[in-house]
PDB file of C-alpha atoms and ligand atoms in Angstrom:
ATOM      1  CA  UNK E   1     125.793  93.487 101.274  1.00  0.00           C
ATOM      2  CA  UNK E   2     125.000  97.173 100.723  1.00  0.00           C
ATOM      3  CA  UNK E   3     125.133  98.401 104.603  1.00  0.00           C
ATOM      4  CA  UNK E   4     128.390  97.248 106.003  1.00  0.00           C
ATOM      5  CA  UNK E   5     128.633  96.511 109.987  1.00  0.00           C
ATOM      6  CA  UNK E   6     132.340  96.916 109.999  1.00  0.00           C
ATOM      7  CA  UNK E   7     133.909 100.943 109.954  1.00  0.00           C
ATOM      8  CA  UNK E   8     134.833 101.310 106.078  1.00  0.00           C
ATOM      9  CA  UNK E   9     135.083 104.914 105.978  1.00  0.00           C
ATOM     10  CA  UNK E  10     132.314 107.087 105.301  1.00  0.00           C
ATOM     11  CA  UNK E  11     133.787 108.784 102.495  1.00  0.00           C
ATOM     12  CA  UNK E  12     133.868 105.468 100.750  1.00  0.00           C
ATOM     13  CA  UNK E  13     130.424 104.180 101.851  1.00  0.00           C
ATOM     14  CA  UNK E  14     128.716 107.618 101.996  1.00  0.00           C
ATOM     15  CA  UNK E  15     129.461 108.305  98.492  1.00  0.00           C
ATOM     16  CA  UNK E  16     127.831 107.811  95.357  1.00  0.00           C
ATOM     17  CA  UNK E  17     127.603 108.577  91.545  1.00  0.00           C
ATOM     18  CA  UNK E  18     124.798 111.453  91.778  1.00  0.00           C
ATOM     19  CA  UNK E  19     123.450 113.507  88.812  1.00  0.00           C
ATOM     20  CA  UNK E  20     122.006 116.447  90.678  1.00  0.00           C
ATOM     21  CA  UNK E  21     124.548 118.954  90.688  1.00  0.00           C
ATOM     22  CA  UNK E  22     124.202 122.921  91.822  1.00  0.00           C
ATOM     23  CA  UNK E  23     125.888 124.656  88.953  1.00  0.00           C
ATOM     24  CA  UNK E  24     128.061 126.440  90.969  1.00  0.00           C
ATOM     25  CA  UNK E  25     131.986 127.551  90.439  1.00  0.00           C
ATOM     26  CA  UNK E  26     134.570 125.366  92.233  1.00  0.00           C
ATOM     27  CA  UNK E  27     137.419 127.371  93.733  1.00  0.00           C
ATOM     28  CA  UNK E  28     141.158 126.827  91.821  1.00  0.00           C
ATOM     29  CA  UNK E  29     142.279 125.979  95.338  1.00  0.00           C
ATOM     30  CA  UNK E  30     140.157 123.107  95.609  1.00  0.00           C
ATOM     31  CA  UNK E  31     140.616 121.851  92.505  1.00  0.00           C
ATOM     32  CA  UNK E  32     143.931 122.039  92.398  1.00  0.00           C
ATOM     33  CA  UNK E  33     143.939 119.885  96.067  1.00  0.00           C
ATOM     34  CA  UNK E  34     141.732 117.165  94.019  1.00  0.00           C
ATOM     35  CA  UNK E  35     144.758 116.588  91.597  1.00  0.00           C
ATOM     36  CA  UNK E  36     147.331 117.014  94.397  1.00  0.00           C
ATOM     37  CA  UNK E  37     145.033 113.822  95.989  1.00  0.00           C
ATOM     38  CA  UNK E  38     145.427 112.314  92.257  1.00  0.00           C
ATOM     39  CA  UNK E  39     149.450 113.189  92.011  1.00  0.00           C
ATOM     40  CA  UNK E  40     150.219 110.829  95.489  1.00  0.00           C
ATOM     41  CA  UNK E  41     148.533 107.426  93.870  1.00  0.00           C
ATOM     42  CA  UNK E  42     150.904 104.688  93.586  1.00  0.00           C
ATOM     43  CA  UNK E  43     151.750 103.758  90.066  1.00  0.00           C
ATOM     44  CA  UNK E  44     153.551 100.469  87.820  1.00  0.00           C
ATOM     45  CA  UNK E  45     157.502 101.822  88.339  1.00  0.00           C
ATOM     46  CA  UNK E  46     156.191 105.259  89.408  1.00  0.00           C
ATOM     47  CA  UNK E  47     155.410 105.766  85.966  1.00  0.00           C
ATOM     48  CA  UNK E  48     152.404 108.098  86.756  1.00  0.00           C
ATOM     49  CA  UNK E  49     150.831 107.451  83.782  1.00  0.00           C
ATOM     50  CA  UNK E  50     147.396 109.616  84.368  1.00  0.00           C
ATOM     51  CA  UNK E  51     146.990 112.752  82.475  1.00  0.00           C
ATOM     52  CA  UNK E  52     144.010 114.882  82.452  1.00  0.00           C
ATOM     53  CA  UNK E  53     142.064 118.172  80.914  1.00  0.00           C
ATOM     54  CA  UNK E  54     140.061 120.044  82.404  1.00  0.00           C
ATOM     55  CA  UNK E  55     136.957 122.321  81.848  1.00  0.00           C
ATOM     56  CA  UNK E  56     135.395 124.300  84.264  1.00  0.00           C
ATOM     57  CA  UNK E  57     131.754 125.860  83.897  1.00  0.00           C
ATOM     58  CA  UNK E  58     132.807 129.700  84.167  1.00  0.00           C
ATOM     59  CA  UNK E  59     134.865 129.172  80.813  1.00  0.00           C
ATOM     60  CA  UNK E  60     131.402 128.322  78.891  1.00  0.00           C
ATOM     61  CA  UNK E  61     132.858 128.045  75.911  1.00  0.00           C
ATOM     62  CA  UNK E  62     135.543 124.908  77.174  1.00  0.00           C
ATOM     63  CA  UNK E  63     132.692 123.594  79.070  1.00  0.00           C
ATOM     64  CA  UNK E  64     130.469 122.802  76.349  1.00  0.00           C
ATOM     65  CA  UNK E  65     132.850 121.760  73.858  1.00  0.00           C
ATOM     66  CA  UNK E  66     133.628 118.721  76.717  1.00  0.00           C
ATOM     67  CA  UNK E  67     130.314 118.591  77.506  1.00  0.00           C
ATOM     68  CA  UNK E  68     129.255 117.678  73.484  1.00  0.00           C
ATOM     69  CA  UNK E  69     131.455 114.946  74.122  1.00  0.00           C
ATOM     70  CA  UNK E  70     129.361 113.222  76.238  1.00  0.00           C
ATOM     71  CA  UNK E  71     126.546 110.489  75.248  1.00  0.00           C
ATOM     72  CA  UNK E  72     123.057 112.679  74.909  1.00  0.00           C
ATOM     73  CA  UNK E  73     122.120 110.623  78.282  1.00  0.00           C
ATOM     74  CA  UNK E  74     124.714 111.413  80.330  1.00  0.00           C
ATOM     75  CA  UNK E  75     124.727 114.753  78.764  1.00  0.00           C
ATOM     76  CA  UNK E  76     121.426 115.915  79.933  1.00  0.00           C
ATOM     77  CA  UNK E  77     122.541 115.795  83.766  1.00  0.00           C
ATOM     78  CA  UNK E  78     125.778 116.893  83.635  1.00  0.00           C
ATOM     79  CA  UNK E  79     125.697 120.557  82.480  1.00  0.00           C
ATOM     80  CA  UNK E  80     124.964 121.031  85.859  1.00  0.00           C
ATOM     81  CA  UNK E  81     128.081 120.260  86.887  1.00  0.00           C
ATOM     82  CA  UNK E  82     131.004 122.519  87.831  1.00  0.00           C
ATOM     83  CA  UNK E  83     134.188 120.799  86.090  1.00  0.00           C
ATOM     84  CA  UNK E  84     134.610 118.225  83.679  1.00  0.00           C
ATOM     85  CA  UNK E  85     137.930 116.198  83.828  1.00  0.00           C
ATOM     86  CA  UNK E  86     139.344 114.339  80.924  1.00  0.00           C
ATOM     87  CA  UNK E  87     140.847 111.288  82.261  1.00  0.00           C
ATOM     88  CA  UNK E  88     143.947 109.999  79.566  1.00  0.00           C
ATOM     89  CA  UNK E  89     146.425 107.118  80.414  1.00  0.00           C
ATOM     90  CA  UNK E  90     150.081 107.080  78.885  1.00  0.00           C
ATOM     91  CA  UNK E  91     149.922 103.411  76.977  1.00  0.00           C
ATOM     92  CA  UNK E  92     154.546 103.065  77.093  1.00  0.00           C
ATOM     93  CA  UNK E  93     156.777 102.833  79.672  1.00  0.00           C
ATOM     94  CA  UNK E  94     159.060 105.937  79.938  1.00  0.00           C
ATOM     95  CA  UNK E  95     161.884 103.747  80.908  1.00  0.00           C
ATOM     96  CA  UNK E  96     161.993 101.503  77.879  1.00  0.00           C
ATOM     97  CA  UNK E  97     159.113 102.327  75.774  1.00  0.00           C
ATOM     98  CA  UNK E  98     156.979  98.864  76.644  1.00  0.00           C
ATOM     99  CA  UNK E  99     153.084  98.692  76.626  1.00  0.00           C
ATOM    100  CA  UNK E 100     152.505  99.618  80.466  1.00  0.00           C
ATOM    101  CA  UNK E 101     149.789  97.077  80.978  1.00  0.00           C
ATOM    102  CA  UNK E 102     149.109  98.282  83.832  1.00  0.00           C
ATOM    103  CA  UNK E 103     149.019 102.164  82.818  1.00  0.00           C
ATOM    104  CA  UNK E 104     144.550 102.110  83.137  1.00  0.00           C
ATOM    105  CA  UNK E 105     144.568 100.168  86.398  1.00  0.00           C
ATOM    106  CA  UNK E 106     146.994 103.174  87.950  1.00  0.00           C
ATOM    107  CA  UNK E 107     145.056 105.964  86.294  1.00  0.00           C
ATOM    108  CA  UNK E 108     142.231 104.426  87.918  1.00  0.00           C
ATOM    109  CA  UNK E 109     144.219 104.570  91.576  1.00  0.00           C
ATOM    110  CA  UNK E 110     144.793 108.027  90.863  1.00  0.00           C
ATOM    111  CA  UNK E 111     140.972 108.558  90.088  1.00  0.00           C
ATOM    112  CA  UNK E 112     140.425 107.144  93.367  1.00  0.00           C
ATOM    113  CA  UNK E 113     142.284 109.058  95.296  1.00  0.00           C
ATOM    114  CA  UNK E 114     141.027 112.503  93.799  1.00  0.00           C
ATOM    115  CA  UNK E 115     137.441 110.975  94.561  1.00  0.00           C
ATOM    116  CA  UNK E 116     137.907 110.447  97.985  1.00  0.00           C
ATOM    117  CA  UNK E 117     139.350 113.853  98.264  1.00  0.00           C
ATOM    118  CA  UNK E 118     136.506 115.306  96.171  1.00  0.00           C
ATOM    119  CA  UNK E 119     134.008 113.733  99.085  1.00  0.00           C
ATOM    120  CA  UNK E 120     136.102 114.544 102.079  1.00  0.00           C
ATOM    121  CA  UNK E 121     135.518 117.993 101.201  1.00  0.00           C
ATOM    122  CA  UNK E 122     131.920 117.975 100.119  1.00  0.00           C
ATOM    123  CA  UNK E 123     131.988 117.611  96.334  1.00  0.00           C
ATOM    124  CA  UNK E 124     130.308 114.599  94.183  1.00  0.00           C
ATOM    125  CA  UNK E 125     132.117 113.031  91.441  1.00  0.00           C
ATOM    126  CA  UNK E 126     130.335 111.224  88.196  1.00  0.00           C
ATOM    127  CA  UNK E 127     132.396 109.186  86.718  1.00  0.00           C
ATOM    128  CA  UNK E 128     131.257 108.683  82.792  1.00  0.00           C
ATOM    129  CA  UNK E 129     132.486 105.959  79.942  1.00  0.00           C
ATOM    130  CA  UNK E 130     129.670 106.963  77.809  1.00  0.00           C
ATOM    131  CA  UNK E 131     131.528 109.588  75.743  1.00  0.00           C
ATOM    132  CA  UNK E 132     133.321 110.212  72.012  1.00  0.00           C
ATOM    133  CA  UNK E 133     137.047 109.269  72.907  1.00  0.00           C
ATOM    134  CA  UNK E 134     137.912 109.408  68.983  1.00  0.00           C
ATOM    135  CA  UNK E 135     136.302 113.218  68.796  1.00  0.00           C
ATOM    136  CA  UNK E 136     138.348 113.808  72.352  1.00  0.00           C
ATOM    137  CA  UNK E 137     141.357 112.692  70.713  1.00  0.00           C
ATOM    138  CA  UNK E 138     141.179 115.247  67.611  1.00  0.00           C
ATOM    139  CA  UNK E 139     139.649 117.314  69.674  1.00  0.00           C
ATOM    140  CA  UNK E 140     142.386 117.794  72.599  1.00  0.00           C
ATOM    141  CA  UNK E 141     145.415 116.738  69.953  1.00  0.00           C
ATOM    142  CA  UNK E 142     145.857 113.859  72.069  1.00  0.00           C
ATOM    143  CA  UNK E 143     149.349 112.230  71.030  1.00  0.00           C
ATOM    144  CA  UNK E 144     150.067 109.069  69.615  1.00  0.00           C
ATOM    145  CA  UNK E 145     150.463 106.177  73.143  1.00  0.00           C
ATOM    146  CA  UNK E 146     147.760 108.168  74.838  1.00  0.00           C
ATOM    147  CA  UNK E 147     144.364 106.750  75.571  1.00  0.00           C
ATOM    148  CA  UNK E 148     141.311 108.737  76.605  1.00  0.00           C
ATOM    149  CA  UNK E 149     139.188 106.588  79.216  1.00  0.00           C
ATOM    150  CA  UNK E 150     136.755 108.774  80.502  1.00  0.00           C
ATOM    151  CA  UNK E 151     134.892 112.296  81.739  1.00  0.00           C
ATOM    152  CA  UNK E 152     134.635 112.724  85.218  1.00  0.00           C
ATOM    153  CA  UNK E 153     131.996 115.400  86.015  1.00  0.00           C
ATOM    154  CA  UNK E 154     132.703 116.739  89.844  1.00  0.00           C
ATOM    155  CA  UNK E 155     130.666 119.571  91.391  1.00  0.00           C
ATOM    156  CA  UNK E 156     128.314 120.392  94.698  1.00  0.00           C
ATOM    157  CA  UNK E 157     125.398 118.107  95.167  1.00  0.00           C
ATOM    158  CA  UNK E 158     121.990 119.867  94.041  1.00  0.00           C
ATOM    159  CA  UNK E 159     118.517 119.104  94.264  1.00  0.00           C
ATOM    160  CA  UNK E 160     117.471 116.162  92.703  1.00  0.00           C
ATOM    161  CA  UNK E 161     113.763 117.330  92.474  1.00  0.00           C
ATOM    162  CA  UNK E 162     114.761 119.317  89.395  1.00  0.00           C
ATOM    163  CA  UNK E 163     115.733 116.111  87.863  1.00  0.00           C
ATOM    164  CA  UNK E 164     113.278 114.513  85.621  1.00  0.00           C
ATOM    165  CA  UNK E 165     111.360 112.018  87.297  1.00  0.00           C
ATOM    166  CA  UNK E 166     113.338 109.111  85.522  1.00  0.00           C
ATOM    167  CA  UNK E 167     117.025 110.469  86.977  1.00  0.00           C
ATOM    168  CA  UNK E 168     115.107 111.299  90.423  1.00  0.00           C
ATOM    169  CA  UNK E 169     114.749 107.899  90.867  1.00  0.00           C
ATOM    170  CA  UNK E 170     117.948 106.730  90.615  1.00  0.00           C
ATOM    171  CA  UNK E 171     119.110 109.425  93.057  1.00  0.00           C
ATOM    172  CA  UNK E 172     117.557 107.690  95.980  1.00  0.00           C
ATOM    173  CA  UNK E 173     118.174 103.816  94.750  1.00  0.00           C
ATOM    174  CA  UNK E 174     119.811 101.622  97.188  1.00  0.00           C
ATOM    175  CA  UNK E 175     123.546 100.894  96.039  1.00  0.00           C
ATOM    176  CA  UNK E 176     123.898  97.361  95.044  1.00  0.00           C
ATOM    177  CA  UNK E 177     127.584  95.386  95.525  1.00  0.00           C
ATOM    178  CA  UNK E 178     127.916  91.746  95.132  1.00  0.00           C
ATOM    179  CA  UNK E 179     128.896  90.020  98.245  1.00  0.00           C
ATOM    180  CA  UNK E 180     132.355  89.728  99.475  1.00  0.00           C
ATOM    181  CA  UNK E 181     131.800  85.965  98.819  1.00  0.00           C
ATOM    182  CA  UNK E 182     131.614  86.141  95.085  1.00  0.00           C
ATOM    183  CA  UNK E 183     134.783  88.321  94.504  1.00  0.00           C
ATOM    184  CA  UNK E 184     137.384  87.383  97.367  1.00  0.00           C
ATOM    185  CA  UNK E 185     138.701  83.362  97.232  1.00  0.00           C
ATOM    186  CA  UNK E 186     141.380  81.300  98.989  1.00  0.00           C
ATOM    187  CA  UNK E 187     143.126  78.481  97.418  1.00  0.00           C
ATOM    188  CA  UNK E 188     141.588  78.440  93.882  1.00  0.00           C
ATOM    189  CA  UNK E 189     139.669  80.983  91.881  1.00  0.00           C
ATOM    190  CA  UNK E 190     136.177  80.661  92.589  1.00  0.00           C
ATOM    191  CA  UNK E 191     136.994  78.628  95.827  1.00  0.00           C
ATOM    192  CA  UNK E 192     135.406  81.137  98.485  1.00  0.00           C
ATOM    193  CA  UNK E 193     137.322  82.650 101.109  1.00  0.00           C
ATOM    194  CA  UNK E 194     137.478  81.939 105.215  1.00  0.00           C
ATOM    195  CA  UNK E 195     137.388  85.653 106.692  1.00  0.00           C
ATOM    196  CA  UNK E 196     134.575  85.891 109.449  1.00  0.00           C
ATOM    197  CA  UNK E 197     132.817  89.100 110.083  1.00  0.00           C
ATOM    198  CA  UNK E 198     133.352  90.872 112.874  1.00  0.00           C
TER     199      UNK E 198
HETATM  200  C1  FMN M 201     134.645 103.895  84.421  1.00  0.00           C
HETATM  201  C2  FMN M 201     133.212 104.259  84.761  1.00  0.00           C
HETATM  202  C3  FMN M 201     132.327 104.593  83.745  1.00  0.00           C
HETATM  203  C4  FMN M 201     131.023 104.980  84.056  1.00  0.00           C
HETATM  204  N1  FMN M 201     130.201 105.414  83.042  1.00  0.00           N
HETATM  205  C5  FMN M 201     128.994 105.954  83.351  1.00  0.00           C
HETATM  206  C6  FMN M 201     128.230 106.600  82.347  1.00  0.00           C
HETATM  207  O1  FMN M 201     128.618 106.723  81.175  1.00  0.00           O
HETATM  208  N2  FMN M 201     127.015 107.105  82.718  1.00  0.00           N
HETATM  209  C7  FMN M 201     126.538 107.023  83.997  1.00  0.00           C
HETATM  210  O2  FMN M 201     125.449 107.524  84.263  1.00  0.00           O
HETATM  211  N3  FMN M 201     127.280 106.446  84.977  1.00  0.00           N
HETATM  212  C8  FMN M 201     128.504 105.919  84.692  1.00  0.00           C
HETATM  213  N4  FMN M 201     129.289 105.383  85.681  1.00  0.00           N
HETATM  214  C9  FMN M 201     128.808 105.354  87.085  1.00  0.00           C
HETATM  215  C10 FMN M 201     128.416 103.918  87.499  1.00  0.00           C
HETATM  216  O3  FMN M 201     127.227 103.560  86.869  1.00  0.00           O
HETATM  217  C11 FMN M 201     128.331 103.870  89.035  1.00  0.00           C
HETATM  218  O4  FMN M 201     129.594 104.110  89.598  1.00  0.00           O
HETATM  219  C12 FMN M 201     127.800 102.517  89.510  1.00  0.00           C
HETATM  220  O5  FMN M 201     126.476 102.299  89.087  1.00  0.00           O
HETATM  221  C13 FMN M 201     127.843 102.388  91.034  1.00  0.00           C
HETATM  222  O6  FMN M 201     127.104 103.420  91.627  1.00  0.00           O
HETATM  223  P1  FMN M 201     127.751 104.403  92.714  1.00  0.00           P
HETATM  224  O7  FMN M 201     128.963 105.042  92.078  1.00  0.00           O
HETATM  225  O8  FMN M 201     126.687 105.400  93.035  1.00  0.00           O
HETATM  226  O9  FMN M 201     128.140 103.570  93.881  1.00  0.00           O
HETATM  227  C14 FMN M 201     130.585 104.974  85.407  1.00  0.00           C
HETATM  228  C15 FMN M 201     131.484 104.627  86.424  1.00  0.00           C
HETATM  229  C16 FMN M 201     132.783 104.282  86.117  1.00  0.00           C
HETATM  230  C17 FMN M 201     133.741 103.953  87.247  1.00  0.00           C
END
């Protein structure tokens, strides 16, 4: 199902993970209203476990030091980007000093939010697993109980035709999402579900 008939918001259908970015600056004030969008997600006893460092292209200097970070792939698209964001999760409980097994799930919600802000005001967002998160760690001085889970490059869409041709492609690929069938169930796991379409 990769058009859906029913009204899901555009800024959730519309969006996807580009890699053409214009390298151009993005204004404090709007980055500071994508973590704003970040600091209202809900969290395991409002523990608010999401942390994050940021690097923004007109400090060149921060920008490639984060930007080394990344897998040589996933590298070669996003120094074209404006920001890259350092997403960290707190592993303990504040309140009694627990594993917070649910600490990545509600760094994740918080990720979520600052994407759909990041679209609602024009920005694209490229989320990225494929980087060092030991040389982040000694790199940043990331504590002990904190765990670095991945760059998020955000900046204004570009042209893709200065991609190479390999990347270009991907920039016009359909999106691809497994059917509601084969992730929602009713009764048993596995079982299907009984919602109609409207
Ligand atoms: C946690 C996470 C890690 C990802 N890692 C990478 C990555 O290292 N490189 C990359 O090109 N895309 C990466 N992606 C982007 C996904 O490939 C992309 O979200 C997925 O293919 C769906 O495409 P869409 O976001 O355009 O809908 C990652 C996405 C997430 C959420």
């Amino acid at each position: 199902m990769s058009s859906p008939k029913t009204p899901v918001h555009s800024f959730l259908v519309d969006r996807r993970s580009i890699r053409a970015f214009d390298p151009r600056p993005i204004e404090d004030e709007t980055l500071y209203l994508l973590f704003e969008a970040a600091r209202w997600a809900p969290s395991a006893f409002n523990e608010q476990p999401w942390r994050f460092v940021m690097a923004g292209r007109e400090n060149e200097t921060e920008f490639q030091q984060m930007l080394e970070l990344l897998s040589p792939s996933n590298r070669s698209w996003a120094k074209n980007g404006s920001v890259l964001i350092l997403t960290l999760a707190k592993m303990f409980t504040s309140h009694d000093n627990r594993v917070n097994r649910h600490a990545l799930y509600d760094v994740g919600l918080a990720v979520g939010n600052l994407s759909v802000q990041a679209t609602s005001m024009g920005l694209s967002l490229h989320q990225m697993g494929g980087f060092d998160s030991a040389k982040s760690r000694e790199f940043y001085s990331i504590p002990e109980g904190y765990e670095p889970i991945s760059i998020i490059l955000v900046g204004y869409p570009g042209n893709a035709e200065l991609l190479p041709e390999h990347l270009r492609l991907r920039e016009s690929n359909p999106r691809v999402r497994k059917a509601i069938d084969e992730f929602v169930f009713s009764s048993k796991f596995g079982s299907g579900h009984s919602l109609q379409q409207h």
